[in-house]
CSV table of C-alpha atoms in Angstrom, one decimal:
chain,number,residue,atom,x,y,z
A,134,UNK,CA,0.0,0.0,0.0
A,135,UNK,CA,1.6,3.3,-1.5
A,136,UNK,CA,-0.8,6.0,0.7
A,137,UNK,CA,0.6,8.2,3.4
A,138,UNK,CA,-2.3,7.8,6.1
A,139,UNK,CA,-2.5,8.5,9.9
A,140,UNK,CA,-2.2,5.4,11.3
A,141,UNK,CA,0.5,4.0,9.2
A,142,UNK,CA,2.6,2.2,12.2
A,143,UNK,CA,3.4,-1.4,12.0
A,144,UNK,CA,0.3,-3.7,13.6
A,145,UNK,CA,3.0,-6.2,14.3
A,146,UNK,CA,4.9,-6.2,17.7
A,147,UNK,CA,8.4,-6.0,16.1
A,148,UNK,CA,10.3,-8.4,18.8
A,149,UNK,CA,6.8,-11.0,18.2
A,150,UNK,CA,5.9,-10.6,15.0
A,151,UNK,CA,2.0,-10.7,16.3
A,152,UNK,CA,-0.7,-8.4,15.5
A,153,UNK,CA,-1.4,-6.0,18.0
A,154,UNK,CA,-5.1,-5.8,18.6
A,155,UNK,CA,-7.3,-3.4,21.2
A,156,UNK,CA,-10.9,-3.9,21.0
A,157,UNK,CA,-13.4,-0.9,22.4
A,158,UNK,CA,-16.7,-2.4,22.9
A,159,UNK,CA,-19.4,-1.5,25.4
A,160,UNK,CA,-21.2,-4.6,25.7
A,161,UNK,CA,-20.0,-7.2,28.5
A,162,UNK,CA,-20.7,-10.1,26.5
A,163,UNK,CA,-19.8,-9.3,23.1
A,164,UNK,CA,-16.6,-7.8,24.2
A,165,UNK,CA,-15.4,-10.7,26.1
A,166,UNK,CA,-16.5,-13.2,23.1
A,167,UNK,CA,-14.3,-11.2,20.9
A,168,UNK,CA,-11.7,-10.6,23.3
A,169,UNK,CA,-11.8,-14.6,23.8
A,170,UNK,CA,-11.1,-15.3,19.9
A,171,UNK,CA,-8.4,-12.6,20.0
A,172,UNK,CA,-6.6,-14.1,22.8
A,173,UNK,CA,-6.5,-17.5,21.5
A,174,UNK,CA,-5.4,-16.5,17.6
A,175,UNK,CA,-1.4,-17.2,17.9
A,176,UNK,CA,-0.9,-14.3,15.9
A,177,UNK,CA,-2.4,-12.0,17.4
A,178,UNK,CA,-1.1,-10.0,20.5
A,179,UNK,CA,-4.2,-8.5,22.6
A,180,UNK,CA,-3.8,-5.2,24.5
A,181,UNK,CA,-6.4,-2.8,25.8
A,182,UNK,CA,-10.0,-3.9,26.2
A,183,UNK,CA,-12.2,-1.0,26.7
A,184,UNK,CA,-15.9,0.0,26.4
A,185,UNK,CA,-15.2,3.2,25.2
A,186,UNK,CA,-13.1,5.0,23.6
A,187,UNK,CA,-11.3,7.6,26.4
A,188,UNK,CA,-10.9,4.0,28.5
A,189,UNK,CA,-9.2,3.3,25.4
A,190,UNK,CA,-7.1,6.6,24.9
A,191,UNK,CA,-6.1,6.2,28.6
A,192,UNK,CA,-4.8,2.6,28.3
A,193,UNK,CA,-1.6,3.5,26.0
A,194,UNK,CA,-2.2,0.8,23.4
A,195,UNK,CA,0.9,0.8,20.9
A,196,UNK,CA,0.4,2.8,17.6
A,197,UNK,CA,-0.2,0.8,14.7
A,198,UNK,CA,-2.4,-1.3,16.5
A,199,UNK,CA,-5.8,-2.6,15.0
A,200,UNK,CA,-8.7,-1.5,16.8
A,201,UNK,CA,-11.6,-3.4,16.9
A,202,UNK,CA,-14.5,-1.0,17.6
A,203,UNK,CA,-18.4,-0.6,18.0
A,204,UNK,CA,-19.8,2.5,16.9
A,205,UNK,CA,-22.6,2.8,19.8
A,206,UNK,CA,-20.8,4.0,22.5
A,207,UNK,CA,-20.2,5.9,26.0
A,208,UNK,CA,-19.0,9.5,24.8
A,209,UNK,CA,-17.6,9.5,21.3
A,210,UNK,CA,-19.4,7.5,18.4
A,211,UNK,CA,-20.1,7.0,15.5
A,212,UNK,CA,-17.6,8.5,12.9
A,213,UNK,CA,-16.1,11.0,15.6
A,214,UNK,CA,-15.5,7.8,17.5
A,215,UNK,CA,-13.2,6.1,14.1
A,216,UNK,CA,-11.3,9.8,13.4
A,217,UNK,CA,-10.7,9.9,17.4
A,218,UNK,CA,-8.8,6.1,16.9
A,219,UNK,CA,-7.4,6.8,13.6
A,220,UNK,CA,-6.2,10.4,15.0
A,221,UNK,CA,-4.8,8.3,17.9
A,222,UNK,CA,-2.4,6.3,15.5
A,223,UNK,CA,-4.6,3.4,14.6
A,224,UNK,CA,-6.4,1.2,11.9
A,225,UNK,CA,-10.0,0.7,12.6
A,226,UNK,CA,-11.7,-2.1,12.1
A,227,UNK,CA,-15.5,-1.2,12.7
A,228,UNK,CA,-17.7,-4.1,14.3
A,229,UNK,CA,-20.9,-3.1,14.9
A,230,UNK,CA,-24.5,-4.2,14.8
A,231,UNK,CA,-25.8,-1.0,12.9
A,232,UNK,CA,-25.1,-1.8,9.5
A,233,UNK,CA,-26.6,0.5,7.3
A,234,UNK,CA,-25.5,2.6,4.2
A,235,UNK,CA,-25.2,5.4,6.1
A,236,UNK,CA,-23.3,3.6,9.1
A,237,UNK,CA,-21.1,1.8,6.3
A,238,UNK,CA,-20.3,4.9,4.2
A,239,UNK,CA,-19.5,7.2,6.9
A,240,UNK,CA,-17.0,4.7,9.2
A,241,UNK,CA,-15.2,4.6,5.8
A,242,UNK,CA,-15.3,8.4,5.2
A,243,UNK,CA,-13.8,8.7,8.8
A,244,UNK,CA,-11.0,6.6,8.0
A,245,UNK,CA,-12.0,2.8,9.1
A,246,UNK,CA,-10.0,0.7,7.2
A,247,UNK,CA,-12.7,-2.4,7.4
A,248,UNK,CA,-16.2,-2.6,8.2
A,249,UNK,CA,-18.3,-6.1,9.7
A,250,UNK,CA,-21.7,-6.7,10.8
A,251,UNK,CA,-21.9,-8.0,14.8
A,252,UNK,CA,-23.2,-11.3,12.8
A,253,UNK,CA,-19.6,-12.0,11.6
A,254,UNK,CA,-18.3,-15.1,13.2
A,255,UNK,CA,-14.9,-15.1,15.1
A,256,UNK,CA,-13.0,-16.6,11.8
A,257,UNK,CA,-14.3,-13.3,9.4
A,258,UNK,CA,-13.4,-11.1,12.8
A,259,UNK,CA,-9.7,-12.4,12.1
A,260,UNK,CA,-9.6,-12.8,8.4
A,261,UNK,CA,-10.2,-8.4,8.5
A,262,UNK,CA,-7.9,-8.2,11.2
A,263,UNK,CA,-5.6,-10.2,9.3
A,264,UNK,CA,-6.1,-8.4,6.1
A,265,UNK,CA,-6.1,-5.3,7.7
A,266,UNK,CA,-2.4,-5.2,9.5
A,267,UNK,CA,-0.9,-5.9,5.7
A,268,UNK,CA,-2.4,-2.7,4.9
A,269,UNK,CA,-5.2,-3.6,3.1
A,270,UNK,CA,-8.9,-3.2,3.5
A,271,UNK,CA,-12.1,-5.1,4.3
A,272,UNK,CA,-15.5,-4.8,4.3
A,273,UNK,CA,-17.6,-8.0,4.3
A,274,UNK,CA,-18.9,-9.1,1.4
A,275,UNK,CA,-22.7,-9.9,2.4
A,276,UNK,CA,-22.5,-6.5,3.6
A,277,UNK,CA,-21.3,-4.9,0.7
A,278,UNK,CA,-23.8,-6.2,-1.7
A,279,UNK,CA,-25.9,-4.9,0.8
A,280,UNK,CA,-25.2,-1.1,0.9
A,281,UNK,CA,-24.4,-1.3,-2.9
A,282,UNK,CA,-28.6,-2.6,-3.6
A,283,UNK,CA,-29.0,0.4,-1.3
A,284,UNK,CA,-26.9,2.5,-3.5
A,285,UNK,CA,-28.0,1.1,-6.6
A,286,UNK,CA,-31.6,1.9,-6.0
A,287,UNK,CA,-30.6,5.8,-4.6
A,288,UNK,CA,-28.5,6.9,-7.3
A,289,UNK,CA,-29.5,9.0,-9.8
A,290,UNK,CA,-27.0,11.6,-11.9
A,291,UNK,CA,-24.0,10.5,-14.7
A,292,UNK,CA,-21.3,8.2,-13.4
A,293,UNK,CA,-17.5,9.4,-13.5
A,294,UNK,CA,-16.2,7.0,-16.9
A,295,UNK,CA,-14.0,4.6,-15.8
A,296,UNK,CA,-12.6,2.4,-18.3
A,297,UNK,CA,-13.3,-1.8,-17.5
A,298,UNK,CA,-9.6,-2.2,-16.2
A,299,UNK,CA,-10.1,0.7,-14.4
A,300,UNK,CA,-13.1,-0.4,-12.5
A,301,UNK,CA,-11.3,-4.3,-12.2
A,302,UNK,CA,-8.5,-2.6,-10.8
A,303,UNK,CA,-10.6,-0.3,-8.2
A,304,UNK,CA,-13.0,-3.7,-7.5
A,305,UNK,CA,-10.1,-5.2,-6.3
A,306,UNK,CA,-8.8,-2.4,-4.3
A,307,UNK,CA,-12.3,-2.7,-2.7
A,308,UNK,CA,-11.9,-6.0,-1.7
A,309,UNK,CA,-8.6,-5.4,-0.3
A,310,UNK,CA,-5.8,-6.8,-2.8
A,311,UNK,CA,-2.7,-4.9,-2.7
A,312,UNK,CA,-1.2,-3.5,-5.5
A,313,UNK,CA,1.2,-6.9,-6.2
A,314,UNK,CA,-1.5,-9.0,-5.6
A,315,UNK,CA,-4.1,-6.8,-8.8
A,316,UNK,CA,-0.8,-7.4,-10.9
A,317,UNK,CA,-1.1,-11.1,-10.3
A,318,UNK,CA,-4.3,-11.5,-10.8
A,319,UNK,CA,-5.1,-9.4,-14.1
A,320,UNK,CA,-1.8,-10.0,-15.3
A,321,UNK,CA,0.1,-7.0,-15.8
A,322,UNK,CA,2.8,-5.2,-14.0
A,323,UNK,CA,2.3,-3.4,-10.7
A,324,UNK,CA,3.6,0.2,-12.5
A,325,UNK,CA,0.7,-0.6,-14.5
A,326,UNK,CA,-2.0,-1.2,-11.8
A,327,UNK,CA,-0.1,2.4,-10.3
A,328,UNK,CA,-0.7,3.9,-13.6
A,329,UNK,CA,-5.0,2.7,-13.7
A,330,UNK,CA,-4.6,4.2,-10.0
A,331,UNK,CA,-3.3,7.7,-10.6
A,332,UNK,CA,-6.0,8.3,-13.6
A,333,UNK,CA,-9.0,7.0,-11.1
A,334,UNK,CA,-7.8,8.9,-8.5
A,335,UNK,CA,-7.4,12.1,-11.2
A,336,UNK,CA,-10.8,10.9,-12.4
A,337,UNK,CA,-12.6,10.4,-8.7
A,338,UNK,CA,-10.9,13.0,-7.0
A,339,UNK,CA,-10.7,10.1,-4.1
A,340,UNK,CA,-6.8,9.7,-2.9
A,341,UNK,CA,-6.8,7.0,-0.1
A,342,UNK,CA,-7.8,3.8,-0.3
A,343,UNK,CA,-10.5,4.3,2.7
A,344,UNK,CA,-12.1,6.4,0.1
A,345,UNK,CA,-11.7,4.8,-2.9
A,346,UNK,CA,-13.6,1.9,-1.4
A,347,UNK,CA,-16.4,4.0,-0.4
A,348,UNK,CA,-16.8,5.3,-4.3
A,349,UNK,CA,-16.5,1.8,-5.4
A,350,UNK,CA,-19.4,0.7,-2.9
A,351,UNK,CA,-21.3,4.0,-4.0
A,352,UNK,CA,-20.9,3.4,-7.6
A,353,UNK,CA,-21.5,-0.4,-7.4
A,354,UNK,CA,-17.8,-1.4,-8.1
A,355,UNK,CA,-18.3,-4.5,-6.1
A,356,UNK,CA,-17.8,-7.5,-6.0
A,357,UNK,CA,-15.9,-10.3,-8.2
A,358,UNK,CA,-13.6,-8.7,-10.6
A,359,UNK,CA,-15.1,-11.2,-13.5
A,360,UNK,CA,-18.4,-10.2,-12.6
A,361,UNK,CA,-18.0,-5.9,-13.6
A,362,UNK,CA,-20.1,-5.1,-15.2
A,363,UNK,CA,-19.7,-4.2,-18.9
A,364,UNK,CA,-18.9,-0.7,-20.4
């Protein structure tokens, strides 16, 4: 991942080579069931456990960290709850059980690098943590296709003209593939995936890959690369 974002620390504990994970969650039981799969993940290192997020400012978790955090909380919520974390040093990795387009949209705009429904079982939890620390994003796919029906049936207005490599190359930025990983996959060179990403961002006007997502879930750039539709 080329971007220059806040938040751009290593997730891995240098001297471990494990994921450093904090999760800020105010509900007893939930937290402890995802602090449970956490703790028993070899890779992954847990710190601070909090149920909200100034518990979590106050506990001193290492920068770089991923945060696994609720968006209902004590104090700070919502999208001022993500920019808070993110502003903090940290990769967000929203788990909530308000899963809306608006909830969806605006974690992303804030600067959550991944985005799961509270019906994700402890496996998906990992998988986005996993994906996450290499510097990539996540957002489940049920609930993608979910917020892109809701887009699909909002929009209204002409689309920004991407080309059908473009949009392969910014499906798969949605779904998380670095840039070595779209070269492998469509077959060309990683200058070349750089080179469809410079003209979508001059095209978009969207730089970071938090927001590039978002206009590929808005636009209804989801989903299977194969599956694009046509120009």
């Amino acid at each position: 991942m080329t971007d220059t974002e806040v938040g751009s620390a290593q997730a891995e504990d240098e001297s471990t080579g494990r994921i450093r994970v904090a999760v800020v969650e105010d509900h007893p039981l939930y937290r402890a069931a995802v602090a449970r799969v956490l703790d028993h993940a070899a890779d992954i290192e847990l710190g601070v456990v909090a149920d909200s997020v100034a518990r979590f400012a106050a506990g001193r978790q290492p920068q770089g960290s991923v945060v696994v955090l609720d968006l209902k909380l004590r104090g700070l919520q919502d999208a001022a709850a993500v920019m808070e974390v993110v502003r903090l040093g940290h990769k967000v990795l929203v788990v909530s059980a308000h899963a809306g387009q608006a909830e969806v949209l605006g974690a992303i705009s804030a600067g959550a690098r991944g985005y799961l429904s509270k019906e994700a079982d402890g496996d998906e939890i990992l998988r986005a943590i996993r994906e996450i620390a290499a510097g990539n994003s996540y957002v489940s796919p049920i609930l993608a296709a979910f917020v892109l029906k809701a887009s699909r049936e909002r929009q209204a207005g002409p689309k920004i003209p991407l080309s059908r490599q473009e949009r392969q190359v910014l499906s798969l930025v949605a779904a998380g593939e670095r840039d070595q990983d779209i070269a492998e996959i469509m077959k060309i060179s990683v200058r070349t995936v750089r080179s469809y990403l410079d003209r979508i961002r001059d095209k978009t006007g969207r730089r970071r890959r938090p927001e590039l997502t978002r206009f590929a879930i808005e636009e209804g750039i989801v989903g299977e690369a194969g599956e694009l539709p046509e120009d």
